């Protein structure tokens, strides 16, 4: 594929207090690709996802060793500015979490915090982000109405627009469609396909079909270990490890 490496993870271990949750994770994620993280509940997928923008720092008693490099720089080095890291590596959560304010103010929130004040510039950012999130046509006539009036699927796309407004490089998605109906799920899946032209996307999913449909690479986690990672079509047709095959074919999980 010859793609540039966007994220390189080396010897990553994570403990919650005395309990180890990730063991020696090694992974490379190419730029402008979608990487799906699969595996049974409690296997470390979401924990791993949160190590990529240091969200686990917010949890008491977490200890992390190893390196996570984004564009060649270790994000765990002491001189990392975590605020700017989270601007570059943004997160979309399982349940849509729009702020209780207007649609416009939701999207303008990040740029305003980072110092953008001009109305014309904010208008431009809001329109561009909503278009990128495939939501503009549905909301352009009610930008100043509450975001809480949107449907669940629209709220999730709004949260994606809110993320895009601060111009990240990497989008982390933690089961972004698990709370959505099938039609909204399809819209978010289509959206990820369009977004990977500009961004690198890592998505946690419990839905095997979703991983097969949208991702370029799939990584299978089990009990805190990364069992294997490969191109998605190969993982789903000829996985290298029997445990991966057992999970994908529904023998456990």
Short mmCIF file of C-alpha atoms in Angstrom, two decimals:
data_model
loop_
_atom_site.label_atom_id
_atom_site.label_comp_id
_atom_site.label_asym_id
_atom_site.label_seq_id
_atom_site.Cartn_x
_atom_site.Cartn_y
_atom_site.Cartn_z
CA UNK A 1 0.00 0.00 0.00
CA UNK A 2 2.97 2.27 0.60
CA UNK A 3 0.97 4.43 2.99
CA UNK A 4 2.72 6.65 5.48
CA UNK A 5 2.57 5.46 9.06
CA UNK A 6 0.41 7.78 11.15
CA UNK A 7 0.49 6.00 14.52
CA UNK A 8 3.11 3.59 15.81
CA UNK A 9 2.53 1.80 19.11
CA UNK A 10 5.48 0.05 20.79
CA UNK A 11 5.52 -2.17 23.90
CA UNK A 12 2.44 -0.50 25.31
CA UNK A 13 1.37 -1.77 28.74
CA UNK A 14 -1.39 -0.30 30.88
CA UNK A 15 -2.31 -1.01 34.51
CA UNK A 16 -5.36 0.15 36.43
CA UNK A 17 -3.85 -0.02 39.91
CA UNK A 18 -2.66 -3.62 40.28
CA UNK A 19 -4.80 -4.88 37.40
CA UNK A 20 -3.07 -5.05 33.99
CA UNK A 21 -5.41 -4.20 31.12
CA UNK A 22 -3.04 -4.07 28.11
CA UNK A 23 0.00 -6.25 27.46
CA UNK A 24 2.89 -5.32 25.15
CA UNK A 25 0.75 -3.89 22.35
CA UNK A 26 2.61 -3.31 19.07
CA UNK A 27 0.70 -1.76 16.19
CA UNK A 28 1.20 0.48 13.16
CA UNK A 29 -1.72 2.43 11.71
CA UNK A 30 -1.27 3.92 8.22
CA UNK A 31 -2.40 7.44 7.39
CA UNK A 32 -5.81 7.91 5.72
CA UNK A 33 -7.02 4.46 6.65
CA UNK A 34 -9.77 3.08 8.86
CA UNK A 35 -8.61 0.60 11.47
CA UNK A 36 -11.31 -1.40 13.29
CA UNK A 37 -10.63 -2.75 16.78
CA UNK A 38 -12.64 -5.91 17.47
CA UNK A 39 -12.84 -8.40 20.32
CA UNK A 40 -15.17 -9.45 23.15
CA UNK A 41 -16.31 -7.03 25.87
CA UNK A 42 -13.62 -6.16 28.39
CA UNK A 43 -10.73 -7.20 26.16
CA UNK A 44 -9.01 -3.80 26.14
CA UNK A 45 -10.26 -2.24 22.86
CA UNK A 46 -11.67 0.96 24.36
CA UNK A 47 -8.80 1.21 26.84
CA UNK A 48 -6.37 0.99 23.93
CA UNK A 49 -8.34 3.58 21.94
CA UNK A 50 -8.12 5.99 24.89
CA UNK A 51 -4.34 5.59 25.11
CA UNK A 52 -4.08 7.20 21.66
CA UNK A 53 -5.07 10.62 22.99
CA UNK A 54 -4.21 10.10 26.65
CA UNK A 55 -7.83 10.01 27.83
CA UNK A 56 -6.76 7.36 30.37
CA UNK A 57 -4.70 10.08 32.10
CA UNK A 58 -8.00 11.21 33.61
CA UNK A 59 -8.44 7.91 35.50
CA UNK A 60 -6.99 7.56 38.98
CA UNK A 61 -4.19 5.02 39.41
CA UNK A 62 -3.47 4.37 35.72
CA UNK A 63 0.12 3.50 34.87
CA UNK A 64 1.27 3.34 31.25
CA UNK A 65 4.62 2.19 29.84
CA UNK A 66 5.78 2.00 26.24
CA UNK A 67 5.36 4.49 23.43
CA UNK A 68 2.59 5.80 21.22
CA UNK A 69 4.02 7.86 18.35
CA UNK A 70 1.80 10.13 16.28
CA UNK A 71 3.71 11.41 13.24
CA UNK A 72 6.90 10.09 14.82
CA UNK A 73 6.53 11.88 18.18
CA UNK A 74 5.90 9.97 21.39
CA UNK A 75 2.73 11.42 22.92
CA UNK A 76 3.78 10.11 26.35
CA UNK A 77 6.97 12.17 26.44
CA UNK A 78 6.95 14.72 29.31
CA UNK A 79 6.89 17.74 26.98
CA UNK A 80 3.63 16.74 25.24
CA UNK A 81 0.93 19.39 25.35
CA UNK A 82 -2.07 17.18 26.10
CA UNK A 83 -4.62 19.87 25.12
CA UNK A 84 -3.14 20.24 21.65
CA UNK A 85 -2.78 16.43 21.40
CA UNK A 86 -6.52 16.02 22.02
CA UNK A 87 -7.21 18.68 19.41
CA UNK A 88 -5.21 16.65 16.86
CA UNK A 89 -6.50 13.26 18.01
CA UNK A 90 -10.21 13.69 18.73
CA UNK A 91 -12.74 11.26 20.20
CA UNK A 92 -16.34 10.38 19.32
CA UNK A 93 -18.08 8.47 22.09
CA UNK A 94 -20.55 5.61 22.10
CA UNK A 95 -23.53 7.78 22.98
CA UNK A 96 -23.97 11.12 21.26
CA UNK A 97 -23.13 13.88 23.74
CA UNK A 98 -24.08 17.23 22.22
CA UNK A 99 -23.80 20.21 24.53
CA UNK A 100 -27.12 21.74 25.69
CA UNK A 101 -26.77 24.71 23.33
CA UNK A 102 -27.57 25.49 19.71
CA UNK A 103 -26.33 23.41 16.80
CA UNK A 104 -24.16 26.34 15.71
CA UNK A 105 -22.65 26.82 19.18
CA UNK A 106 -21.86 23.10 19.47
CA UNK A 107 -19.72 23.21 16.33
CA UNK A 108 -18.23 26.64 17.09
CA UNK A 109 -17.33 25.61 20.65
CA UNK A 110 -13.86 24.19 19.93
CA UNK A 111 -12.70 26.97 17.57
CA UNK A 112 -13.88 29.59 20.10
CA UNK A 113 -11.93 27.91 22.92
CA UNK A 114 -8.85 27.91 20.67
CA UNK A 115 -9.24 31.65 20.08
CA UNK A 116 -11.35 32.07 16.94
CA UNK A 117 -13.69 34.99 17.56
CA UNK A 118 -14.61 36.43 14.14
CA UNK A 119 -18.22 35.72 13.22
CA UNK A 120 -17.45 35.24 9.51
CA UNK A 121 -14.70 32.74 10.24
CA UNK A 122 -16.91 30.83 12.70
CA UNK A 123 -19.75 30.77 10.13
CA UNK A 124 -17.36 29.28 7.60
CA UNK A 125 -16.01 26.66 10.04
CA UNK A 126 -19.51 25.62 11.14
CA UNK A 127 -20.74 25.24 7.56
CA UNK A 128 -17.63 23.31 6.45
CA UNK A 129 -17.71 20.98 9.47
CA UNK A 130 -21.43 20.23 9.12
CA UNK A 131 -20.96 19.54 5.41
CA UNK A 132 -18.04 17.21 6.15
CA UNK A 133 -20.24 15.43 8.69
CA UNK A 134 -23.05 15.07 6.09
CA UNK A 135 -25.42 17.05 8.29
CA UNK A 136 -25.54 20.53 6.74
CA UNK A 137 -28.58 19.99 4.50
CA UNK A 138 -30.59 18.62 7.43
CA UNK A 139 -29.84 21.45 9.87
CA UNK A 140 -28.89 24.58 7.92
CA UNK A 141 -32.32 26.14 8.57
CA UNK A 142 -32.20 25.55 12.32
CA UNK A 143 -28.61 26.27 13.31
CA UNK A 144 -29.71 28.39 16.25
CA UNK A 145 -32.11 25.83 17.69
CA UNK A 146 -31.06 23.43 20.45
CA UNK A 147 -28.89 20.49 19.41
CA UNK A 148 -30.89 18.36 21.84
CA UNK A 149 -33.83 18.50 19.42
CA UNK A 150 -31.94 16.43 16.85
CA UNK A 151 -32.44 12.67 16.42
CA UNK A 152 -29.80 10.31 17.86
CA UNK A 153 -28.17 9.77 14.48
CA UNK A 154 -28.08 13.51 13.79
CA UNK A 155 -26.64 14.14 17.26
CA UNK A 156 -23.83 11.67 16.58
CA UNK A 157 -23.02 13.36 13.26
CA UNK A 158 -23.11 16.71 15.09
CA UNK A 159 -20.54 15.37 17.56
CA UNK A 160 -18.39 14.37 14.58
CA UNK A 161 -18.82 17.89 13.10
CA UNK A 162 -17.83 19.37 16.48
CA UNK A 163 -14.64 17.33 16.33
CA UNK A 164 -13.88 18.27 12.71
CA UNK A 165 -14.26 21.96 13.54
CA UNK A 166 -10.90 21.97 15.37
CA UNK A 167 -9.20 20.30 12.37
CA UNK A 168 -7.86 17.09 13.92
CA UNK A 169 -5.63 14.58 12.10
CA UNK A 170 -6.98 11.46 13.75
CA UNK A 171 -10.54 10.49 14.70
CA UNK A 172 -11.05 7.94 17.47
CA UNK A 173 -14.54 6.41 17.48
CA UNK A 174 -15.68 4.28 20.40
CA UNK A 175 -18.62 2.22 19.09
CA UNK A 176 -20.09 5.34 17.47
CA UNK A 177 -23.16 3.56 16.08
CA UNK A 178 -24.05 1.16 18.90
CA UNK A 179 -26.82 3.46 20.18
CA UNK A 180 -28.18 4.24 16.69
CA UNK A 181 -30.87 2.73 14.46
CA UNK A 182 -29.82 0.92 11.22
CA UNK A 183 -30.42 3.92 8.91
CA UNK A 184 -28.43 6.31 11.11
CA UNK A 185 -25.73 3.65 11.41
CA UNK A 186 -25.46 3.46 7.63
CA UNK A 187 -25.10 7.25 7.41
CA UNK A 188 -22.27 7.26 9.94
CA UNK A 189 -20.58 4.36 8.10
CA UNK A 190 -20.82 6.21 4.77
CA UNK A 191 -19.45 9.27 6.48
CA UNK A 192 -16.35 7.41 7.70
CA UNK A 193 -15.62 6.34 4.13
CA UNK A 194 -15.62 9.97 3.00
CA UNK A 195 -13.64 11.21 6.00
CA UNK A 196 -10.71 8.81 5.57
CA UNK A 197 -9.57 10.83 2.55
CA UNK A 198 -8.59 13.53 5.04
CA UNK A 199 -8.23 11.74 8.37
CA UNK A 200 -6.94 8.56 9.96
CA UNK A 201 -9.79 6.78 11.75
CA UNK A 202 -9.64 4.16 14.50
CA UNK A 203 -12.99 2.66 15.41
CA UNK A 204 -13.99 0.24 18.16
CA UNK A 205 -16.89 -1.93 17.05
CA UNK A 206 -18.72 -5.02 18.32
CA UNK A 207 -20.33 -5.41 14.92
CA UNK A 208 -18.32 -7.80 12.74
CA UNK A 209 -20.23 -6.82 9.61
CA UNK A 210 -19.46 -3.17 10.28
CA UNK A 211 -15.74 -3.89 10.65
CA UNK A 212 -15.81 -5.89 7.40
CA UNK A 213 -17.76 -3.16 5.56
CA UNK A 214 -15.87 -0.04 6.51
CA UNK A 215 -12.32 -0.78 7.66
CA UNK A 216 -9.07 -1.20 5.76
CA UNK A 217 -7.34 -2.90 8.69
CA UNK A 218 -8.69 -4.91 11.60
CA UNK A 219 -7.02 -5.57 14.95
CA UNK A 220 -8.31 -8.36 17.19
CA UNK A 221 -7.93 -7.93 20.95
CA UNK A 222 -8.37 -10.68 23.53
CA UNK A 223 -7.81 -10.42 27.31
CA UNK A 224 -5.66 -7.30 26.94
CA UNK A 225 -3.46 -8.75 24.19
CA UNK A 226 -3.41 -7.80 20.51
CA UNK A 227 -3.78 -11.24 18.91
CA UNK A 228 -3.26 -10.05 15.36
CA UNK A 229 -3.72 -7.12 13.03
CA UNK A 230 -3.98 -7.30 9.25
CA UNK A 231 -5.80 -6.01 6.21
CA UNK A 232 -9.50 -6.48 6.86
CA UNK A 233 -10.24 -8.71 3.87
CA UNK A 234 -7.45 -11.07 4.93
CA UNK A 235 -8.54 -11.08 8.60
CA UNK A 236 -12.07 -12.03 7.64
CA UNK A 237 -11.15 -14.68 5.06
CA UNK A 238 -7.86 -16.16 6.26
CA UNK A 239 -6.96 -15.00 9.78
CA UNK A 240 -3.53 -16.04 11.01
CA UNK A 241 -4.68 -17.15 14.46
CA UNK A 242 -7.31 -19.76 15.35
CA UNK A 243 -8.68 -17.51 18.13
CA UNK A 244 -9.41 -14.78 15.59
CA UNK A 245 -11.28 -17.25 13.39
CA UNK A 246 -13.26 -18.54 16.39
CA UNK A 247 -14.26 -15.00 17.35
CA UNK A 248 -15.15 -13.85 13.83
CA UNK A 249 -17.24 -16.96 13.18
CA UNK A 250 -19.11 -16.45 16.44
CA UNK A 251 -17.75 -19.38 18.44
CA UNK A 252 -17.21 -17.11 21.43
CA UNK A 253 -17.51 -13.43 22.42
#
